[in-house]
Amino acid sequence: MTQEDKLIKVDRNSIMFKFWKYFSGFAAIILIALWLLQIVFLNNFYESMKIREVTKIGNYLRSEYNSPDFEYQILNYSQKKGMNIEVIDEEGHLIYPFNWVEALFKPKVMDEQTFNEFFSSIINGKEKYRVFVVKFPNLENPTLVYAGYLGLTDDVKYYITIKTSLDPVDSTIDILKKMLIIVSILSLGVSVVLSYFMSKRLSKPLVDMSKTAKKLGSGNYDISFRKGDYTEIDDLADTLNYATTELTKTIEMRKDLIANVSHDLKTPLTVIKSYGEMIRDISGNNEEKRNEHIETIIRESDNLTTLVNDLLDLSKMESNLEEINFIPVDLKNTTAKIVNRFEFQKEKDGYVFNLDFKGDCIVLGDEKKLEQVIYNLINNAINYSKAEKIITIKIEEKDNKVRFDCIDKGIGIKEDELEDIWERFYRVRDNHTRPSVGTGLGLYIVKNILELHNFEYGVNSQLGKGSDFYFIADTVK
Ligand code: ADP
């Protein structure tokens, strides 16, 4: 794509285009509404306003018919509103405004046909008044007429008519139209341009973010998502920055793991191979030596099995294949069972296990997974012990809670590493008493299982003195 193509091509799905489209649309809708109100409805609005006014005056005057200043009221409204107000009798003679000629000769101001047209529905009692538009042949504009019944005086019925001209609003509309055309073109132009810049400004942080994310995608982890524009984008930037840090950590740790795992796989395999060769070539006939060599082969195979198992557990956990199966678990029994699995270490390396159990100690959990937690904790206590090979396992029930402690007198953990040890693949450097032991997954697996159970957990440790790994669960009765 050339630079020119890029400039011309508009991405209709982009936030910027949509912002721009909606802003412009919004301005257009407002203008259309304005046009409709001003031009289409102005005529109707004007007419209904006049009808309302004339009806109000007519009804008021009818109600004032018997009052002494009735005539004054008529005069007042005629002048104030510029309306033609007349009172006629039932034969169409003009009674008010008073005029000598008319008083003497009593000419009819309304012929019978017009009178019937105006008042027939009022005479036969269907309604008290009517408001309608009449086009008088000698007048240019249509006239709005109010015709109503006033009352009976000396056996004569009197009626009132109010006439007002409906001036055409066309000339006003013409002026408005011209103004509106100018206003519309101007405001549409301004809103299109303004919304273009606004949308560009609004979408900029997202565009920047996407550029940064692309860099991340192409493997550049040394980036940071910029903040400081909008709260929502700031939150997103925080999340993405966090994700980047985590990603970087994971990648670092994976690199470490591959290095560790290859080393951890190679070492036992080399040992197994060389001991196998030794048996074949040297110790084959010497039972004592041979058994010793076979023992080494078995131990190294066990190490390999642990490593492979840890990796399997990890991948199962990370793909969430495992569901938790809650049943009441007797922590004392489970722990005793696991401690038995370390019988070999006890005899061979002289480890001492102190079991200190108090109460029933039944908790709700997944037995297999809790076994794994306890196994990993004891295994670490053994791996990170020094000369003092005493491991105390305390399980105590108190206030409806069970607390499990695995306490060793080993190498301990530095305070600034207490949080990191729970991370996957994390291994404290420089302090491994047995460098080939462990994958850095044991505590990560422990943490995941305990969190799945919603158990509180943690570690208290002092460098050089030992560690106490614990978890706390609710009891089941
Ligand atoms: P590993 O397989 O290396 O033991 P873990 O996840 O079980 O991995 O433990 C992570 C790190 O935490 C270990 O490498 C070790 O440095 C430290 N650690 C774990 N348990 C203990 C302990 N009981 N005493 C001292 N350090 C420990």
Coordinates of C-alpha atoms and ligand atoms in Angstrom, one line a residue:
M1 CA 0.0 0.0 0.0
T2 CA 1.5 3.4 -0.9
Q3 CA 1.4 6.4 1.3
E4 CA -1.3 7.9 -0.9
D5 CA -3.5 4.8 -0.6
K6 CA -3.2 5.0 3.1
L7 CA -4.3 8.6 3.2
I8 CA -7.4 8.0 1.0
K9 CA -8.5 4.7 2.4
V10 CA -10.9 5.1 5.3
D11 CA -11.3 2.3 7.8
R12 CA -15.1 2.3 8.4
N13 CA -14.7 0.1 11.5
S14 CA -12.2 2.4 13.1
I15 CA -13.1 4.1 16.3
M16 CA -12.1 7.4 14.8
F17 CA -14.4 7.0 11.8
K18 CA -17.3 6.0 14.1
F19 CA -16.8 8.9 16.4
W20 CA -16.7 11.2 13.5
K21 CA -19.8 9.6 11.9
Y22 CA -21.8 9.8 15.2
F23 CA -20.8 13.3 15.9
S24 CA -21.7 14.5 12.4
G25 CA -25.0 12.4 12.6
F26 CA -25.8 14.1 15.8
A27 CA -25.3 17.5 14.4
A28 CA -27.4 16.6 11.3
I29 CA -30.3 15.3 13.5
I30 CA -30.3 18.5 15.5
L31 CA -30.5 20.5 12.4
I32 CA -33.3 18.4 10.9
A33 CA -35.2 18.8 14.1
L34 CA -34.7 22.6 13.9
W35 CA -35.9 22.6 10.3
L36 CA -39.0 20.6 11.1
L37 CA -39.9 22.8 14.0
Q38 CA -39.3 26.1 12.3
I39 CA -40.7 25.4 8.9
V40 CA -43.1 22.5 8.9
F41 CA -44.7 23.1 12.2
L42 CA -44.6 26.9 12.3
N43 CA -47.8 27.2 10.3
N44 CA -49.7 24.8 12.5
F45 CA -48.3 26.2 15.6
Y46 CA -49.2 29.7 14.7
E47 CA -52.8 28.7 13.8
S48 CA -53.4 26.7 16.9
M49 CA -52.0 29.5 19.0
K50 CA -54.5 31.9 17.4
I51 CA -57.4 29.5 17.9
R52 CA -56.5 29.1 21.6
E53 CA -56.3 32.9 22.0
V54 CA -59.6 33.6 20.3
T55 CA -61.3 30.8 22.2
K56 CA -60.0 32.1 25.5
I57 CA -61.2 35.7 24.8
G58 CA -64.6 34.5 23.4
N59 CA -65.3 32.3 26.4
Y60 CA -64.3 35.0 28.8
L61 CA -66.5 37.6 27.1
R62 CA -69.4 35.2 27.1
S63 CA -69.0 34.7 30.8
E64 CA -68.9 38.5 31.3
Y65 CA -72.2 39.0 29.3
N66 CA -74.2 40.1 32.3
S67 CA -71.5 42.2 33.9
P68 CA -71.9 46.0 33.8
D69 CA -68.6 46.6 32.0
F70 CA -69.3 44.0 29.3
E71 CA -69.1 46.7 26.6
Y72 CA -65.9 48.1 28.0
Q73 CA -64.4 44.6 27.9
I74 CA -65.2 44.2 24.3
L75 CA -63.7 47.5 23.4
N76 CA -60.7 46.7 25.4
Y77 CA -60.0 43.4 23.7
S78 CA -60.8 44.8 20.2
Q79 CA -58.2 47.4 20.7
K80 CA -55.6 45.3 22.6
K81 CA -55.7 42.4 20.3
G82 CA -56.7 44.0 17.1
M83 CA -59.7 41.8 16.7
N84 CA -63.1 42.6 15.3
I85 CA -65.7 41.8 18.0
E86 CA -69.4 42.1 17.3
V87 CA -72.6 41.3 19.2
I88 CA -75.6 40.5 17.0
D89 CA -79.2 39.5 17.7
E90 CA -80.9 36.4 16.5
E91 CA -81.9 38.1 13.2
G92 CA -78.4 39.2 12.4
H93 CA -78.7 42.9 13.4
L94 CA -75.6 44.5 14.7
I95 CA -76.0 45.5 18.4
Y96 CA -72.5 46.3 19.3
P97 CA -70.4 48.3 18.5
F98 CA -73.1 50.8 18.8
N99 CA -73.8 52.9 15.7
W100 CA -76.6 55.4 15.2
V101 CA -77.3 54.4 11.6
E102 CA -77.5 50.9 12.5
A103 CA -79.6 51.6 15.6
L104 CA -82.1 53.5 13.5
F105 CA -82.2 51.5 10.3
K106 CA -81.2 48.2 11.8
P107 CA -79.5 46.8 8.7
K108 CA -78.5 43.2 8.9
V109 CA -74.7 42.7 9.2
M110 CA -75.2 39.0 8.5
D111 CA -77.5 37.5 5.9
E112 CA -79.5 34.5 6.9
Q113 CA -77.3 32.0 5.1
T114 CA -74.1 33.2 6.8
F115 CA -76.0 33.4 10.1
N116 CA -77.1 29.8 9.8
E117 CA -73.6 28.7 8.7
F118 CA -72.1 30.4 11.8
F119 CA -74.7 29.6 14.4
S120 CA -76.9 26.6 13.4
S121 CA -75.1 24.1 15.6
I122 CA -75.2 26.6 18.5
I123 CA -78.9 27.4 18.0
N124 CA -79.9 23.8 18.1
G125 CA -77.9 23.5 21.3
K126 CA -75.2 21.1 20.1
E127 CA -72.4 23.4 21.2
K128 CA -72.0 26.8 23.0
Y129 CA -69.4 28.2 20.6
R130 CA -67.5 27.3 17.5
V131 CA -64.1 28.4 16.1
F132 CA -63.5 28.0 12.4
V133 CA -61.6 29.5 9.5
V134 CA -63.6 31.4 6.8
K135 CA -62.3 32.8 3.5
F136 CA -64.2 36.0 2.8
P137 CA -64.2 36.8 -0.9
N138 CA -63.3 40.4 -0.4
L139 CA -60.4 39.7 2.0
E140 CA -57.0 38.4 1.0
N141 CA -56.2 36.4 4.1
P142 CA -58.4 33.8 5.6
T143 CA -60.2 34.8 8.8
L144 CA -60.4 33.0 12.1
V145 CA -63.9 33.2 13.5
Y146 CA -65.2 32.6 17.0
A147 CA -69.0 32.4 17.1
G148 CA -70.8 31.9 20.4
Y149 CA -74.1 32.3 22.2
L150 CA -74.2 35.1 24.7
G151 CA -77.6 34.9 26.3
L152 CA -81.3 35.8 26.3
T153 CA -82.4 39.4 27.1
D154 CA -86.0 40.5 26.7
D155 CA -86.9 37.4 24.8
V156 CA -84.2 38.1 22.3
K157 CA -81.2 35.8 21.8
Y158 CA -77.8 37.5 21.4
Y159 CA -74.7 36.2 19.8
I160 CA -71.0 37.2 19.7
T161 CA -68.5 36.9 16.8
I162 CA -64.8 37.5 17.0
K163 CA -62.9 37.8 13.8
T164 CA -59.2 37.9 13.4
S165 CA -57.1 37.7 10.4
L166 CA -54.8 34.7 10.0
D167 CA -51.8 36.5 8.6
P168 CA -49.7 34.2 6.4
V169 CA -46.5 33.1 8.0
D170 CA -44.9 32.4 4.6
S171 CA -42.8 35.5 4.6
T172 CA -41.5 34.8 8.1
I173 CA -40.8 31.2 7.0
D174 CA -38.9 32.5 3.9
I175 CA -36.6 34.6 6.1
L176 CA -36.2 31.7 8.5
K177 CA -35.4 29.3 5.7
K178 CA -32.7 31.5 4.4
M179 CA -31.2 31.9 7.8
L180 CA -31.5 28.3 8.5
I181 CA -29.7 27.3 5.2
I182 CA -26.8 29.5 6.2
V183 CA -26.8 28.3 9.8
S184 CA -27.1 24.6 8.7
I185 CA -24.3 24.8 6.2
L186 CA -22.1 26.6 8.7
S187 CA -22.9 24.4 11.6
L188 CA -22.7 21.2 9.6
G189 CA -19.3 22.2 8.2
V190 CA -18.0 23.2 11.6
S191 CA -19.3 20.0 13.2
V192 CA -17.8 17.8 10.5
V193 CA -14.4 19.5 10.8
L194 CA -14.6 19.7 14.6
S195 CA -15.8 16.2 15.1
Y196 CA -12.9 15.0 12.8
F197 CA -10.4 16.5 15.1
M198 CA -12.3 15.5 18.3
S199 CA -12.5 11.9 17.1
K200 CA -8.8 11.9 16.2
R201 CA -8.0 13.2 19.6
L202 CA -10.3 10.8 21.4
S203 CA -9.1 7.7 19.5
K204 CA -5.4 8.6 19.7
P205 CA -4.7 6.9 23.0
L206 CA -6.3 3.7 21.7
V207 CA -4.3 3.9 18.5
D208 CA -1.1 4.4 20.5
M209 CA -2.0 1.5 22.7
S210 CA -2.6 -0.7 19.7
K211 CA 0.8 0.3 18.3
T212 CA 2.4 -0.6 21.6
A213 CA 0.5 -3.9 21.7
K214 CA 1.8 -4.8 18.2
K215 CA 5.3 -4.2 19.4
L216 CA 4.6 -6.5 22.3
G217 CA 3.1 -9.1 19.9
S218 CA 6.3 -9.0 17.8
G219 CA 8.3 -10.0 20.8
N220 CA 9.6 -6.7 22.2
Y221 CA 8.8 -6.9 25.9
D222 CA 10.6 -3.7 26.7
I223 CA 7.6 -1.5 26.3
S224 CA 5.1 0.3 28.5
F225 CA 1.5 1.3 27.7
R226 CA 1.1 5.1 28.1
K227 CA -1.3 6.5 30.6
G228 CA -2.8 10.0 31.3
D229 CA -5.7 10.4 28.9
Y230 CA -8.9 8.9 30.3
T231 CA -9.6 6.9 33.4
E232 CA -10.8 3.9 31.4
I233 CA -7.8 3.9 29.1
D234 CA -5.6 4.3 32.2
D235 CA -7.1 1.2 33.7
L236 CA -6.6 -0.6 30.5
A237 CA -3.0 0.6 30.4
D238 CA -2.5 -0.6 34.0
T239 CA -3.9 -4.0 33.1
L240 CA -1.8 -4.3 30.0
N241 CA 1.4 -3.1 31.8
Y242 CA 0.7 -5.7 34.5
A243 CA 0.1 -8.4 31.8
T244 CA 3.4 -7.4 30.1
T245 CA 5.3 -7.7 33.4
E246 CA 3.8 -11.1 34.1
L247 CA 4.4 -12.2 30.5
T248 CA 8.0 -11.1 30.8
K249 CA 8.4 -12.9 34.1
T250 CA 6.9 -16.0 32.6
I251 CA 9.1 -15.9 29.6
E252 CA 12.1 -15.4 31.8
M253 CA 11.0 -18.3 34.0
R254 CA 10.3 -20.5 31.1
K255 CA 13.8 -19.9 29.8
D256 CA 15.1 -20.8 33.3
L257 CA 12.9 -23.9 33.4
I258 CA 14.1 -25.2 30.1
A259 CA 17.7 -24.7 31.3
N260 CA 16.8 -26.3 34.6
V261 CA 14.8 -29.1 33.2
S262 CA 17.4 -30.0 30.6
H263 CA 20.0 -30.0 33.3
D264 CA 17.7 -31.9 35.7
L265 CA 16.9 -34.5 33.0
K266 CA 20.5 -34.8 31.9
T267 CA 22.1 -35.3 35.3
P268 CA 20.0 -38.3 36.4
L269 CA 20.2 -39.8 32.9
T270 CA 24.0 -39.5 32.8
V271 CA 24.1 -41.1 36.3
I272 CA 21.7 -43.9 35.3
K273 CA 23.7 -44.6 32.2
S274 CA 27.1 -44.6 33.9
Y275 CA 25.9 -46.7 36.8
G276 CA 24.4 -49.1 34.3
E277 CA 27.7 -49.3 32.5
M278 CA 29.5 -49.8 35.8
I279 CA 27.2 -52.8 36.7
R280 CA 27.8 -54.3 33.2
D281 CA 31.5 -53.8 33.2
I282 CA 32.7 -53.8 36.8
S283 CA 30.3 -54.6 39.6
G284 CA 28.2 -57.2 37.9
N285 CA 29.5 -60.0 40.0
N286 CA 30.0 -58.1 43.2
E287 CA 26.7 -58.3 44.9
E288 CA 27.3 -55.5 47.4
K289 CA 28.6 -53.0 44.9
R290 CA 26.0 -54.0 42.3
N291 CA 23.1 -53.4 44.8
E292 CA 24.6 -50.0 45.7
H293 CA 24.8 -49.1 42.0
I294 CA 21.2 -50.3 41.4
E295 CA 20.1 -48.3 44.4
T296 CA 21.6 -45.1 42.8
I297 CA 19.8 -45.9 39.5
I298 CA 16.5 -46.3 41.4
R299 CA 16.9 -43.0 43.2
E300 CA 17.8 -41.1 40.1
S301 CA 14.8 -42.6 38.3
D302 CA 12.7 -41.4 41.2
N303 CA 14.0 -37.9 40.8
L304 CA 13.2 -38.1 37.1
T305 CA 9.6 -39.3 38.0
T306 CA 9.2 -36.3 40.4
L307 CA 10.2 -33.9 37.7
V308 CA 7.9 -35.4 35.1
N309 CA 5.0 -35.5 37.6
D310 CA 5.5 -31.9 38.6
L311 CA 5.4 -30.9 34.9
L312 CA 2.3 -32.9 34.3
D313 CA 0.6 -31.4 37.4
L314 CA 1.5 -28.0 36.2
S315 CA 0.2 -28.4 32.7
K316 CA -3.1 -30.0 34.0
M317 CA -3.5 -27.1 36.4
E318 CA -2.8 -24.5 33.8
S319 CA -5.3 -25.9 31.3
N320 CA -7.9 -26.1 34.2
L321 CA -8.6 -29.7 33.4
E322 CA -8.9 -30.6 37.0
E323 CA -12.1 -30.1 38.9
I324 CA -12.1 -30.0 42.6
N325 CA -14.0 -32.9 44.3
F326 CA -15.0 -31.8 47.9
I327 CA -15.3 -34.5 50.5
P328 CA -14.5 -34.5 54.3
V329 CA -10.8 -35.3 54.6
D330 CA -9.1 -36.4 57.8
L331 CA -5.9 -34.4 57.7
K332 CA -4.3 -36.5 60.4
N333 CA -4.7 -39.7 58.5
T334 CA -3.7 -38.2 55.2
T335 CA -0.6 -36.7 56.8
A336 CA 0.4 -39.9 58.5
K337 CA 0.0 -41.7 55.1
I338 CA 2.3 -39.2 53.4
V339 CA 4.9 -39.3 56.2
N340 CA 5.1 -43.1 55.6
R341 CA 6.1 -42.4 52.1
F342 CA 9.2 -40.7 53.4
E343 CA 10.2 -43.8 55.5
F344 CA 13.2 -44.3 53.2
Q345 CA 14.6 -40.8 54.0
K346 CA 14.0 -41.4 57.6
E347 CA 16.0 -44.6 57.7
K348 CA 18.7 -43.7 55.2
D349 CA 19.4 -40.0 56.0
G350 CA 18.3 -40.0 59.6
Y351 CA 15.3 -37.6 59.3
V352 CA 13.1 -37.3 62.3
F353 CA 9.4 -36.5 61.9
N354 CA 7.6 -35.1 64.9
L355 CA 3.9 -35.4 64.5
D356 CA 1.9 -33.2 66.8
F357 CA -1.9 -33.6 66.2
K358 CA -4.7 -32.1 68.3
G359 CA -8.5 -32.5 67.7
D360 CA -10.5 -34.2 64.9
C361 CA -9.0 -32.1 62.1
I362 CA -11.6 -33.0 59.5
V363 CA -11.8 -30.5 56.6
L364 CA -13.7 -30.2 53.4
G365 CA -11.5 -30.7 50.4
D366 CA -10.1 -32.8 47.6
E367 CA -8.2 -35.6 49.2
K368 CA -5.8 -36.3 46.3
K369 CA -4.9 -32.6 46.0
L370 CA -4.5 -32.0 49.7
E371 CA -2.2 -35.1 49.7
Q372 CA -0.1 -33.4 47.0
V373 CA 0.1 -30.2 49.1
I374 CA 1.3 -32.0 52.2
Y375 CA 3.7 -34.1 50.1
N376 CA 5.2 -31.1 48.5
L377 CA 5.6 -29.2 51.8
I378 CA 7.3 -32.2 53.5
N379 CA 9.4 -32.9 50.5
N380 CA 10.7 -29.2 50.5
A381 CA 11.3 -29.5 54.3
I382 CA 13.6 -32.5 53.6
N383 CA 15.3 -30.9 50.6
Y384 CA 16.1 -27.7 52.3
S385 CA 17.1 -29.1 55.7
K386 CA 20.7 -28.8 56.9
A387 CA 22.4 -30.7 59.6
E388 CA 19.4 -30.6 61.9
K389 CA 17.0 -33.0 60.2
I390 CA 14.0 -32.5 62.4
I391 CA 10.7 -31.9 60.7
T392 CA 7.7 -31.1 62.8
I393 CA 4.2 -31.5 61.4
K394 CA 1.5 -29.8 63.6
I395 CA -2.2 -30.2 62.9
E396 CA -4.4 -28.4 65.4
E397 CA -8.1 -27.9 65.6
K398 CA -9.2 -24.6 67.3
D399 CA -12.3 -22.4 67.1
N400 CA -13.7 -24.4 64.2
K401 CA -10.5 -24.1 62.2
V402 CA -7.8 -26.5 61.5
R403 CA -4.2 -25.3 61.2
F404 CA -1.6 -27.3 59.4
D405 CA 2.1 -26.5 59.9
C406 CA 5.2 -28.1 58.3
I407 CA 8.2 -26.8 60.3
D408 CA 11.8 -27.5 59.4
K409 CA 15.1 -26.3 60.9
G410 CA 16.7 -25.9 57.4
I411 CA 18.2 -23.1 55.4
G412 CA 15.3 -20.7 55.7
I413 CA 14.3 -18.1 53.2
K414 CA 15.3 -14.5 52.8
E415 CA 12.5 -12.1 53.6
D416 CA 12.5 -10.4 50.2
E417 CA 12.0 -13.8 48.5
L418 CA 9.1 -14.9 50.7
E419 CA 6.6 -13.8 48.1
D420 CA 8.4 -15.0 45.0
I421 CA 8.8 -18.6 46.1
W422 CA 5.1 -19.2 45.2
E423 CA 5.7 -18.3 41.6
R424 CA 6.0 -21.0 39.0
F425 CA 9.5 -22.1 38.1
Y426 CA 10.9 -19.9 40.9
R427 CA 13.9 -21.3 42.7
V428 CA 16.0 -19.4 45.3
R429 CA 19.4 -19.2 43.8
D430 CA 22.7 -20.1 45.6
N431 CA 21.1 -21.9 48.5
H432 CA 20.2 -25.3 47.2
T433 CA 21.8 -27.9 49.4
R434 CA 21.1 -30.3 46.6
P435 CA 21.3 -28.4 43.3
S436 CA 19.7 -31.1 41.2
V437 CA 16.6 -31.2 43.5
G438 CA 13.3 -29.5 42.5
T439 CA 11.9 -27.7 39.5
G440 CA 10.5 -24.5 41.2
L441 CA 7.0 -25.9 40.7
G442 CA 6.2 -27.5 44.0
L443 CA 5.0 -24.4 45.8
Y444 CA 3.3 -23.0 42.8
I445 CA 1.2 -26.2 42.7
V446 CA 0.6 -25.9 46.5
K447 CA -0.5 -22.3 46.1
N448 CA -2.9 -23.2 43.3
I449 CA -4.5 -26.1 45.2
L450 CA -4.9 -24.1 48.4
E451 CA -6.5 -21.2 46.5
L452 CA -8.9 -23.5 44.7
H453 CA -9.9 -24.6 48.2
N454 CA -10.1 -21.1 49.5
F455 CA -7.8 -21.9 52.3
E456 CA -5.6 -19.3 54.0
Y457 CA -1.9 -20.1 53.6
G458 CA 1.6 -18.7 54.1
V459 CA 5.1 -19.1 55.4
N460 CA 7.1 -17.8 58.3
S461 CA 10.8 -18.2 57.8
Q462 CA 14.1 -17.0 59.0
L463 CA 17.2 -17.3 57.0
G464 CA 19.5 -20.0 58.4
K465 CA 17.0 -21.0 61.1
G466 CA 14.2 -22.7 59.3
S467 CA 10.7 -22.3 57.8
D468 CA 7.1 -22.9 58.8
F469 CA 4.8 -23.5 55.9
Y470 CA 1.1 -23.4 56.9
F471 CA -2.5 -23.5 55.8
I472 CA -5.7 -22.9 57.6
A473 CA -9.1 -24.5 56.8
D474 CA -12.6 -24.6 58.3
T475 CA -13.5 -27.8 60.2
V476 CA -16.3 -30.1 59.3
K477 CA -18.3 -31.6 62.1
Ligands
ADP1 P1 11.6 -26.6 44.2 O1 11.1 -27.6 43.3 O2 12.8 -25.8 43.7 O3 11.7 -27.0 45.6 P2 9.3 -25.1 45.1 O4 8.3 -24.3 44.3 O5 8.9 -26.2 45.9 O6 10.4 -25.5 44.1 O7 10.1 -24.1 46.0 C1 10.5 -22.8 45.5 C2 11.7 -22.4 46.2 O8 11.4 -22.0 47.5 C3 12.8 -23.4 46.3 O9 13.7 -23.5 45.2 C4 13.5 -23.0 47.6 O10 14.5 -22.2 47.3 C5 12.4 -22.3 48.4 N1 11.9 -23.2 49.5 C6 10.8 -24.0 49.4 N2 10.6 -24.6 50.5 C7 11.6 -24.3 51.4 C8 11.9 -24.6 52.7 N3 11.2 -25.5 53.4 N4 13.0 -24.1 53.2 C9 13.8 -23.2 52.5 N5 13.5 -22.8 51.3 C10 12.4 -23.4 50.7

